[in-house]
Short mmCIF file of C-alpha atoms and ligand atoms in Angstrom, two decimals:
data_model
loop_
_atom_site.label_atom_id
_atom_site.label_comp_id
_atom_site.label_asym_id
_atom_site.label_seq_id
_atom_site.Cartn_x
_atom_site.Cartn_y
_atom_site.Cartn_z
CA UNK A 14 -8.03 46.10 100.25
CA UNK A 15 -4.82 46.21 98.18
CA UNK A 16 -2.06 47.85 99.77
CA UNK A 17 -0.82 51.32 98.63
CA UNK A 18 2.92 51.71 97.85
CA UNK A 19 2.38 55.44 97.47
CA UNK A 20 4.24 57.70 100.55
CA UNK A 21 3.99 61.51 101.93
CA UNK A 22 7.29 62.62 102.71
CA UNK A 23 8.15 66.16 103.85
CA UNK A 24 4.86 67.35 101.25
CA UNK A 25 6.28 65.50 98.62
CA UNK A 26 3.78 62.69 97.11
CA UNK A 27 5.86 59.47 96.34
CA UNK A 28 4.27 57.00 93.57
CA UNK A 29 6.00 54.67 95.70
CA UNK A 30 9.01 54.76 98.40
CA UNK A 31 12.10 53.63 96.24
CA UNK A 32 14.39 56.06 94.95
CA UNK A 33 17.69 56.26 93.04
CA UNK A 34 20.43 57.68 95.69
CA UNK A 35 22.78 60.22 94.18
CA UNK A 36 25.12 58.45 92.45
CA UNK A 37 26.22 57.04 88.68
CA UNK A 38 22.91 55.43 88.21
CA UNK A 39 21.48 59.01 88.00
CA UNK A 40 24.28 60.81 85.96
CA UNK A 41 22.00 62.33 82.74
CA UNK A 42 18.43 62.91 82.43
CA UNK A 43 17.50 60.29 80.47
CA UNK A 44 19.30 57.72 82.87
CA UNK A 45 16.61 59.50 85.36
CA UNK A 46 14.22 59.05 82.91
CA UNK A 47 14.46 55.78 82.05
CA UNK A 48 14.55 54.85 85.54
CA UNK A 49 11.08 56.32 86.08
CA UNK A 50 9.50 54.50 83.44
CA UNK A 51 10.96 51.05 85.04
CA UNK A 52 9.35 51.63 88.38
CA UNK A 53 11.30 54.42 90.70
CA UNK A 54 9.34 56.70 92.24
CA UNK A 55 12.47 59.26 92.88
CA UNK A 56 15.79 59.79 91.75
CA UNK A 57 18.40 62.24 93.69
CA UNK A 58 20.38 63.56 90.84
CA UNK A 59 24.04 63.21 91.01
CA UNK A 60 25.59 66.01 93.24
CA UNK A 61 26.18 69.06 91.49
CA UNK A 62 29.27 70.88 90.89
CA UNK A 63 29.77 74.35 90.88
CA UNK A 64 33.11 74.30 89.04
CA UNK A 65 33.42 71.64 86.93
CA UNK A 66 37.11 71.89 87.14
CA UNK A 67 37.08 70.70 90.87
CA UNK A 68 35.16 67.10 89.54
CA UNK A 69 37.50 66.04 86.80
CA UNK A 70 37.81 62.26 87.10
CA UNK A 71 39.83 59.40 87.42
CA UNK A 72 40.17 56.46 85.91
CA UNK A 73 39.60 53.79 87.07
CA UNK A 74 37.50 55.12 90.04
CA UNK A 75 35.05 52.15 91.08
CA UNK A 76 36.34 48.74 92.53
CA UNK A 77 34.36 45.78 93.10
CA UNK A 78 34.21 44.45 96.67
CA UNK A 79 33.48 40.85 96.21
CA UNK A 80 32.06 37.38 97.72
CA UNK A 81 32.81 33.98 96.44
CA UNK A 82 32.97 35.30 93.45
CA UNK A 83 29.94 37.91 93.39
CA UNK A 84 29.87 42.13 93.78
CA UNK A 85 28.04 42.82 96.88
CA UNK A 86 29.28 46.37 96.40
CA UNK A 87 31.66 49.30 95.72
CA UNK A 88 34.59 51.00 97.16
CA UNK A 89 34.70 54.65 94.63
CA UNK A 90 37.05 57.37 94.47
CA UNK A 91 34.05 59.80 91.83
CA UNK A 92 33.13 62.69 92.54
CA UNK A 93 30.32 65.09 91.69
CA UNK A 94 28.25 65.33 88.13
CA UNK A 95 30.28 66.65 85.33
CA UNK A 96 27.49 67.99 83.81
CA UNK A 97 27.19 71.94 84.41
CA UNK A 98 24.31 73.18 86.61
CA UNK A 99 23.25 75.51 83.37
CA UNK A 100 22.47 72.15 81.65
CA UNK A 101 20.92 70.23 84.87
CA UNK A 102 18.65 73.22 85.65
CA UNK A 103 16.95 72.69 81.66
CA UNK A 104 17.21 69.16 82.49
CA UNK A 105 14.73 69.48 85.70
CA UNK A 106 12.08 71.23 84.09
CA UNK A 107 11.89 68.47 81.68
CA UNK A 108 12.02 66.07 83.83
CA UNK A 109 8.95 67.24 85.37
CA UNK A 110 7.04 68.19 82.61
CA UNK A 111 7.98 64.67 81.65
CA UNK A 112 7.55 62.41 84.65
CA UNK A 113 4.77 65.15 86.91
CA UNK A 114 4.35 62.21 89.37
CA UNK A 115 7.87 61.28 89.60
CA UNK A 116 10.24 62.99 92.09
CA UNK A 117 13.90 64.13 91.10
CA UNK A 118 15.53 65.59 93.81
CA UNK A 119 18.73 68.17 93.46
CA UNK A 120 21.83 66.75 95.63
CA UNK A 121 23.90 69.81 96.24
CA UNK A 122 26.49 70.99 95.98
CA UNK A 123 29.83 70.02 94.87
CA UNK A 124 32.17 72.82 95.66
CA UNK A 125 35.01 74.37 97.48
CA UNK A 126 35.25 75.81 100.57
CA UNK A 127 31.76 77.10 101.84
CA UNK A 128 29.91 79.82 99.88
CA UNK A 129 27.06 81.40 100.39
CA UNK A 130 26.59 82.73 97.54
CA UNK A 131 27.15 79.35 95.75
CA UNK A 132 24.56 77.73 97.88
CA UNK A 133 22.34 79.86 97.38
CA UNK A 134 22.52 80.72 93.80
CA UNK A 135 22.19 76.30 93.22
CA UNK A 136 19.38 75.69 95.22
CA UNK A 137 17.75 79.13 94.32
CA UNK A 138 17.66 78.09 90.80
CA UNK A 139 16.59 74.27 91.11
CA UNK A 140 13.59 75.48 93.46
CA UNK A 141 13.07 77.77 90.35
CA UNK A 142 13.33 75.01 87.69
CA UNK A 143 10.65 72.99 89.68
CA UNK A 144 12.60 70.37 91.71
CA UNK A 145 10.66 68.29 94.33
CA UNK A 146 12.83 69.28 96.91
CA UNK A 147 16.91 69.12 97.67
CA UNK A 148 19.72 66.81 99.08
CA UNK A 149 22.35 68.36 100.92
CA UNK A 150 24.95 66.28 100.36
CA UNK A 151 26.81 66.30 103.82
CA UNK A 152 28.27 62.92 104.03
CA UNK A 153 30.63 62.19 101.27
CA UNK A 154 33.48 60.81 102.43
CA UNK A 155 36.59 61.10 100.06
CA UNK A 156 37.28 63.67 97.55
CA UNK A 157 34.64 66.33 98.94
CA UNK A 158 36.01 65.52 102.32
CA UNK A 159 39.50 66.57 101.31
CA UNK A 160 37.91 70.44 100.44
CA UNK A 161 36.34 70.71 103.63
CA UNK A 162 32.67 69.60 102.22
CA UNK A 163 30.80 66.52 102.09
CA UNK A 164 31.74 64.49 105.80
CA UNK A 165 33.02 67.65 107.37
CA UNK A 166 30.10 69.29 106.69
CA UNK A 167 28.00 66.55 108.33
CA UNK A 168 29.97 66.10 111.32
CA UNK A 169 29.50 69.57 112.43
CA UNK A 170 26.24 71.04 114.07
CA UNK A 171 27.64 74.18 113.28
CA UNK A 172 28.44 73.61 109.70
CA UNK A 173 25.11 71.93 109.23
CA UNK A 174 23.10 74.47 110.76
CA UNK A 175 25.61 77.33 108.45
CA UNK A 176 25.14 75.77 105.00
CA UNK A 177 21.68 74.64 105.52
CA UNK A 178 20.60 78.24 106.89
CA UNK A 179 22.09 79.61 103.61
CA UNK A 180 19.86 77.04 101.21
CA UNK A 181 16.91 78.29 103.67
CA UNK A 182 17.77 81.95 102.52
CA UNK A 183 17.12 80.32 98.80
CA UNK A 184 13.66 78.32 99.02
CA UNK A 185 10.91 76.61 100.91
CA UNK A 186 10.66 73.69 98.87
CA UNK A 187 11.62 70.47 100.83
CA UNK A 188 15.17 69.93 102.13
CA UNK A 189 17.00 66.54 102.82
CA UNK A 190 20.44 66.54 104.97
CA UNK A 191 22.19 63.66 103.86
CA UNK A 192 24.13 62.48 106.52
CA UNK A 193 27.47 60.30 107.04
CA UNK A 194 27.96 57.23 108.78
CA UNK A 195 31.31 57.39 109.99
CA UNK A 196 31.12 60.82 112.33
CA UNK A 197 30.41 60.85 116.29
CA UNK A 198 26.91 61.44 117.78
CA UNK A 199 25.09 61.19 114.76
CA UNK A 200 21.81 62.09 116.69
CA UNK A 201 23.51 65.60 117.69
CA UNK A 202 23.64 66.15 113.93
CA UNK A 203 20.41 65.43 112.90
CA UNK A 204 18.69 67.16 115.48
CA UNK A 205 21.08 70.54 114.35
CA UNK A 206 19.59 69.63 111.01
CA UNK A 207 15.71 69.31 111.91
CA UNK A 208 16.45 72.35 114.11
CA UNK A 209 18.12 74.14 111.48
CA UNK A 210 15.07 73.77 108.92
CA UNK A 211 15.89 69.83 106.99
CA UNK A 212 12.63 68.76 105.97
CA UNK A 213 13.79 64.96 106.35
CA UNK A 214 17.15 63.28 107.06
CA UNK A 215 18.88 61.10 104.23
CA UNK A 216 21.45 58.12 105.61
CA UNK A 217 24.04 57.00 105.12
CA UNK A 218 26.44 57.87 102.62
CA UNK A 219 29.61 55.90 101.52
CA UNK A 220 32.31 55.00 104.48
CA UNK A 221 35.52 55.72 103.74
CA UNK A 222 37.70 52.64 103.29
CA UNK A 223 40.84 51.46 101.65
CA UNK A 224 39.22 48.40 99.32
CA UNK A 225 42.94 46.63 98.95
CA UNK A 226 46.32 46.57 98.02
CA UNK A 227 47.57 44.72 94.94
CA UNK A 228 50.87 42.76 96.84
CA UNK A 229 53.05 42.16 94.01
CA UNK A 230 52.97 46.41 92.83
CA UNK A 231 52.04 47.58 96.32
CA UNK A 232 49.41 49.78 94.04
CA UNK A 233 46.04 50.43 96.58
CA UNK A 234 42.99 49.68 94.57
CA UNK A 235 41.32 51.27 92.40
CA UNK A 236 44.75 52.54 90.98
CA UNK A 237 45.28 55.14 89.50
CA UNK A 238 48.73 54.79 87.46
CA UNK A 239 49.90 53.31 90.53
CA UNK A 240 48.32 55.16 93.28
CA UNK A 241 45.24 55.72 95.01
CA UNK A 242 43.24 57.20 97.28
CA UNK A 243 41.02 55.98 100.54
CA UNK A 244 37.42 55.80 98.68
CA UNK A 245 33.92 54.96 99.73
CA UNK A 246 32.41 51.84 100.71
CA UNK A 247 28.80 50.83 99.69
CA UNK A 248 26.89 48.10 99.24
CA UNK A 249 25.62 44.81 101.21
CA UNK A 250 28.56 45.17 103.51
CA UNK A 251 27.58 48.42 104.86
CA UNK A 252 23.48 47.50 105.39
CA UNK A 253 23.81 46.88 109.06
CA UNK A 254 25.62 50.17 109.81
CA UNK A 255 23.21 52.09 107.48
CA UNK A 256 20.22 50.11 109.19
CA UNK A 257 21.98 51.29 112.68
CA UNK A 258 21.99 55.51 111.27
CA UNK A 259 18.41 54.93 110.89
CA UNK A 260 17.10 53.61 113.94
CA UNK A 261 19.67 55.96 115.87
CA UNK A 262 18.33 58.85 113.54
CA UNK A 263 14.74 58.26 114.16
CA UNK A 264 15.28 57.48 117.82
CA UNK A 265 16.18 61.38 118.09
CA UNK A 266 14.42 63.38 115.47
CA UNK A 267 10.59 63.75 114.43
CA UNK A 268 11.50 64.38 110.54
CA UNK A 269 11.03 61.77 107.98
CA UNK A 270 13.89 59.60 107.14
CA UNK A 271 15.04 58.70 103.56
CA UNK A 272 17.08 54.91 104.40
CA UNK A 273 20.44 54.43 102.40
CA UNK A 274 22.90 51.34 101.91
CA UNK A 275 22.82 48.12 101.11
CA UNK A 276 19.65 48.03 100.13
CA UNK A 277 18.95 45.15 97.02
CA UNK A 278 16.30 43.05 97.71
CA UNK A 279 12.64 43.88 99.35
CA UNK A 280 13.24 42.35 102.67
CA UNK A 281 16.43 45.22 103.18
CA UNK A 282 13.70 48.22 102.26
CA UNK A 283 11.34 46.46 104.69
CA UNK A 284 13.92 46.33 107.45
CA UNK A 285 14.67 50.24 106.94
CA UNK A 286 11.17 50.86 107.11
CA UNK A 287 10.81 49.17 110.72
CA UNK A 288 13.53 51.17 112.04
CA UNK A 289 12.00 54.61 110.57
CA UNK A 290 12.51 55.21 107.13
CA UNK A 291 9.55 56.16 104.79
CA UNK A 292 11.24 56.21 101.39
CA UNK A 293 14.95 53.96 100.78
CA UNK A 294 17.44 55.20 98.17
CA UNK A 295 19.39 52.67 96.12
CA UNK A 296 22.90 52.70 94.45
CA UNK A 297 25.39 49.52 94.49
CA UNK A 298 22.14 47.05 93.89
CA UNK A 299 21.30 48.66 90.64
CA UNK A 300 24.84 49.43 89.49
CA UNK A 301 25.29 45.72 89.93
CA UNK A 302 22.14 44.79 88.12
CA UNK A 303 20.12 47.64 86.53
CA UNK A 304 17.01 49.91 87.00
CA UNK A 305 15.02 46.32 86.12
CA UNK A 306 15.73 45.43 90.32
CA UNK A 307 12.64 47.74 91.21
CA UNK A 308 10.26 45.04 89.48
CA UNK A 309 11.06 42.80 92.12
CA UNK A 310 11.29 45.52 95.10
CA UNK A 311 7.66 46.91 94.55
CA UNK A 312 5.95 43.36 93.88
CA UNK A 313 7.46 41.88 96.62
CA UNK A 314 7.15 44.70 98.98
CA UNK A 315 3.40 44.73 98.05
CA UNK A 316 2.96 41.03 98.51
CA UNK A 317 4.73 42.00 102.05
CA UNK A 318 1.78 44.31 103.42
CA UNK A 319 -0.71 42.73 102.25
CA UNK A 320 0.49 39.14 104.20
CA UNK A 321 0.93 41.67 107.30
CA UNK A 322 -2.44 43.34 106.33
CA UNK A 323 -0.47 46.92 106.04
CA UNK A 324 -2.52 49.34 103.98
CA UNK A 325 0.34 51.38 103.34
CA UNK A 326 3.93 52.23 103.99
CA UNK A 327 3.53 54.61 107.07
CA UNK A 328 1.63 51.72 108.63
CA UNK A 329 4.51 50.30 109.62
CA UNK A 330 7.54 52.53 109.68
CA UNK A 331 9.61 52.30 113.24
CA UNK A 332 7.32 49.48 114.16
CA UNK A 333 10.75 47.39 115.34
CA UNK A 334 11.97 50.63 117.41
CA UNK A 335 11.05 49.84 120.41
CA UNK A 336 13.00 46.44 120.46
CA UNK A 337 16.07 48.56 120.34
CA UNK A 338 17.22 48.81 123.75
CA UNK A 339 20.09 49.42 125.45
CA UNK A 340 22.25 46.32 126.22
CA UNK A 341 22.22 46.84 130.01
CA UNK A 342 18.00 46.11 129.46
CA UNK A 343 18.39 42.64 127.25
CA UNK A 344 17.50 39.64 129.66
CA UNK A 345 20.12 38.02 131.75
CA UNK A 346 16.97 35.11 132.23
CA UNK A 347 16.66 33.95 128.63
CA UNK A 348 19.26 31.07 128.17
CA UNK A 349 19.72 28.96 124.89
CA UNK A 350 20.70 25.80 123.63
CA UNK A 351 22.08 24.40 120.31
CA UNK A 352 19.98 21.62 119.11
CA UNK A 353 21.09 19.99 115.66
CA UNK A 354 18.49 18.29 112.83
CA UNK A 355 20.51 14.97 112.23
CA UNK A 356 17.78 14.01 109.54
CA UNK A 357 19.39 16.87 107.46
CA UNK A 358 22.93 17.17 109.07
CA UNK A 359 25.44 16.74 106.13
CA UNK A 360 28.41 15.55 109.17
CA UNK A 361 30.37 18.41 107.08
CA UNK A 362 31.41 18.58 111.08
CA UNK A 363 31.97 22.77 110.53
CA UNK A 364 29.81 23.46 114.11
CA UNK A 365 32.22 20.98 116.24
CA UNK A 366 35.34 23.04 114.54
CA UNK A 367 34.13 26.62 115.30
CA UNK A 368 32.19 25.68 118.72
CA UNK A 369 35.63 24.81 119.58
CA UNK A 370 38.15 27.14 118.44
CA UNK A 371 35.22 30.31 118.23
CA UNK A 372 33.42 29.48 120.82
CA UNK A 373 32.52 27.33 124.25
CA UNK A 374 33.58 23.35 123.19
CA UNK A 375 30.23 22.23 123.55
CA UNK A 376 29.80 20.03 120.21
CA UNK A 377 31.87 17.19 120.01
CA UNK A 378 31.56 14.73 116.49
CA UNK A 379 30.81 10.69 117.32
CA UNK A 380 32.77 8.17 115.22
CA UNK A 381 30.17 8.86 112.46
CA UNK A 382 30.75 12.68 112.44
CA UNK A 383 27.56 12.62 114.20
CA UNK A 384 27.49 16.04 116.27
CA UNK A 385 26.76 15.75 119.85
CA UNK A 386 26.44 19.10 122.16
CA UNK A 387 26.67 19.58 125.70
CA UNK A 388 23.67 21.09 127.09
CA UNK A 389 25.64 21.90 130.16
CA UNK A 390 28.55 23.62 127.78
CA UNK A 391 26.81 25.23 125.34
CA UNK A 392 26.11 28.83 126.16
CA UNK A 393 23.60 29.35 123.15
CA UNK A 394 26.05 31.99 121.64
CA UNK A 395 24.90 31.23 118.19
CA UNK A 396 27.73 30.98 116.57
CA UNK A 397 27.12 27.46 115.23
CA UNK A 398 24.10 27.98 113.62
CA UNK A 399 25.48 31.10 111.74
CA UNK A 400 28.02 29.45 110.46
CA UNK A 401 25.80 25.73 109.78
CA UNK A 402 25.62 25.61 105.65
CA UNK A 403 22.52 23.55 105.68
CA UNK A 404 19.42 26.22 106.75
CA UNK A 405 17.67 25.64 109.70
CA UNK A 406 19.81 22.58 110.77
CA UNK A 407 21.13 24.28 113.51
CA UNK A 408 18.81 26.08 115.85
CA UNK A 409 18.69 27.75 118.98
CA UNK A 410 16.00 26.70 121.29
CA UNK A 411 15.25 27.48 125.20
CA UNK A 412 17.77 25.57 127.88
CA UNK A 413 15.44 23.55 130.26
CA UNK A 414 16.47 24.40 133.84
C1 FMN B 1 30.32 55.33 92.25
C2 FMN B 1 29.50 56.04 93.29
C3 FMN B 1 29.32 57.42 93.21
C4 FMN B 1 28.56 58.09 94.18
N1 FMN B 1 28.36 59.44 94.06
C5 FMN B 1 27.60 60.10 94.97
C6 FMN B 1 27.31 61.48 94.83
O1 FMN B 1 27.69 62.14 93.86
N2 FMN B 1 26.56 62.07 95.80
C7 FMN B 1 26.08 61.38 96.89
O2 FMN B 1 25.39 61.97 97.74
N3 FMN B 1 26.34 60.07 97.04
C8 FMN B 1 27.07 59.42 96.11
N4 FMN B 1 27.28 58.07 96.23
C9 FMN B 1 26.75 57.37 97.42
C10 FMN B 1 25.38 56.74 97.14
O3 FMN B 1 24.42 57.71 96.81
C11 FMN B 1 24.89 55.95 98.38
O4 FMN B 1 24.73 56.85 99.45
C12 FMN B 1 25.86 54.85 98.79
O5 FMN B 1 26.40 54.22 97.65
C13 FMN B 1 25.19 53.80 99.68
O6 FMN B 1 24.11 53.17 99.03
P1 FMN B 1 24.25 51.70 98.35
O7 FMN B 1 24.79 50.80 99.39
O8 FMN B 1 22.87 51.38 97.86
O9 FMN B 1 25.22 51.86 97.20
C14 FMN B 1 28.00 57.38 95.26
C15 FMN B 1 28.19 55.98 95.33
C16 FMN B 1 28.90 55.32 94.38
C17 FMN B 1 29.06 53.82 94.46
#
């Protein structure tokens, strides 16, 4: 039987679980648009502002964050759509008169201070216009932050349980929190969420991070005539803390989970999934390389359940949860030993340099570069075959005793 990509979340039918996050890729309708016809099944619109005087821009406002060479992702100083909610709210109903079996959510709300009123006359209306459901965004970290919103917001039950009680005054329809990264006790907040009436939990947002300093100006990056501002981090670098949200979130909370960061390649969604997400969201991977990546997401993703004989997504969502333990519970008894390939060993001789200024000086190189480790002396940290460039010369395999 060929596996289904569709999903269920919080009511909400999916076409399939991968979604735009809130962020430039979906800045207009037709952006969103476009993006449904390549293959998303969602698209969180880019939060909305309530003044647009409080999200006039910067330039520049996105810096690369780069390896050997490459973007693997973002550190931004943008804040909310530009775009008036008058415009947006049009712009949903024709979304989905255009795209019925797509899903836009509504990220709100841009604004500042906390009002009621403003809540509630946002969501009130999108509900109206026929949105899927909401985003609260709760989690951005700059900019938002700095009016009391975004982060602050998420790293307070009370807050949470405030704002999202108002946007429960203004509809039924379903309601993400979208939670930050960088706050203490995330469970605490996403319980006060799915206590307070969220329909599913969205993480993680940016983290906010200084991306660099150029040393000959002293200007921080991105700079802004000179100066600059601590900005968000996203992208491959912040996967394993989004992964960790996740499978902390759905250790705590019932709700469905909607995984962010670092996701870009099929094997990332997959590893959200087994720590208890049912949909992902995307931003840096298709900002590096277009709407086009979802081709590639979807096929393999289907390929995926079908080798694992899933029949569809909820079949295995939080399946790796229960191999999170605490550390005190890992296994004193399981011991490990290097153990080198020679027939592919290059002699680059980079595992006898770390082992012994990283590690335990258990690899030693012969006269031919040769390496030679000390069963005795190696204490199967793993650091070797991290950093080994050749794959799977360097393994790990169990110490005879
Ligand atoms: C330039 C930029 C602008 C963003 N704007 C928003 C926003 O308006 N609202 C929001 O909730 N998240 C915003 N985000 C955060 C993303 O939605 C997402 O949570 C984050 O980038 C992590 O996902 P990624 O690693 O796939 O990029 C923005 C991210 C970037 C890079």
């Amino acid at each position: 039987m060929v596996p289904s990509l569709a999903v269920e979340v919080a009511g909400i039918q999916f076409p399939n679980p991968f979604m735009l996050s809130s962020a430039p890729p979906t800045t207009t309708p037709e952006m969103i648009g476009r993006a449904f016809e390549a293959g998303w099944g969602g698209a969180v619109i880019k939060t909305l502002a309530y003044d647009l005087d409080l999200v006039r821009n910067v330039d520049p406002r996105i810096h690369g964050v780069h390896l050997e060479g490459r973007v693997i992702g973002f550190s931004n100083i943008e804040l909310g759509s530009n775009r008036p909610v008058d415009l947006w709210i049009e712009d949903i109903r024709r979304l989905k008169k255009q795209y019925p079996d797509n899903v836009p959510l509504a990220s709100l709300l841009h604004t500042e201070g906390l009002v009621r009123e403003q809540w509630i006359e946002v969501a009130g209306r999108c509900s109206e216009a026929g949105i899927d459901g909401l985003e609260l965004n709760f989690s951005c970290s700059h900019g938002m932050a700095e009016g009391g919103g975004g982060a602050v917001v998420g790293g307070s039950p009370e807050l949470i349980r405030r704002v999202l009680g108002w946007v429960r005054e203004a509809t039924e329809k379903p309601v993400f929190v979208k939670l930050p990264a960088g706050i203490e006790n995330l469970p605490q907040k996403a319980q006060a969420a799915e206590q307070s009436g969220a329909s599913a939990i969205s993480a993680i947002n940016t983290l906010n991070c200084l991306p660099g300093i150029d040393i000959y100006t002293f200007a921080p990056y991105p700079s802004v005539a000179g100066k600059g501002a601590f900005g968000g981090l996203s992208g491959t670098a912040i996967k394993p803390i989004g992964l960790r949200c996740v499978a902390q979130i759905a250790q705590h909370v019932q709700i469905p989970i909607s995984g962010i960061g670092g996701i870009g390649t099929w094997q990332d969604a997959v590893e959200y999934f087994l720590v208890g997400a049912s949909t992902v969201q995307v931003c840096s991977a298709v900002m590096r390389a277009g709407y086009r990546i979802v081709e590639d997401l979807s096929e393999g993703l289907l390929d995926y359940m079908e080798k694992m004989g899933f029949r569809e997504i909820n079949d295995f969502v939080g399946l790796a949860l229960k191999n999170i333990v605490k550390h005190n519970l890992l296994s004193r008894d399981y011991k490990l030993v290097s153990t080198v390939n020679l027939d592919t060993c290059t002699r680059c001789g980079l595992c006898a340099i770390v082992c012994r200024d990283g590690a335990y000086q258990a690899i030693e190189l012969d006269e031919d570069r040769v390496p030679v480790i000390d069963q005795k002396q190696c204490e199967g940290c793993g650091l070797c075959v991290q950093i080994c460039p050749v794959p799977d010369c360097m393994r790990l395999q169990e110490k005879q005793t």
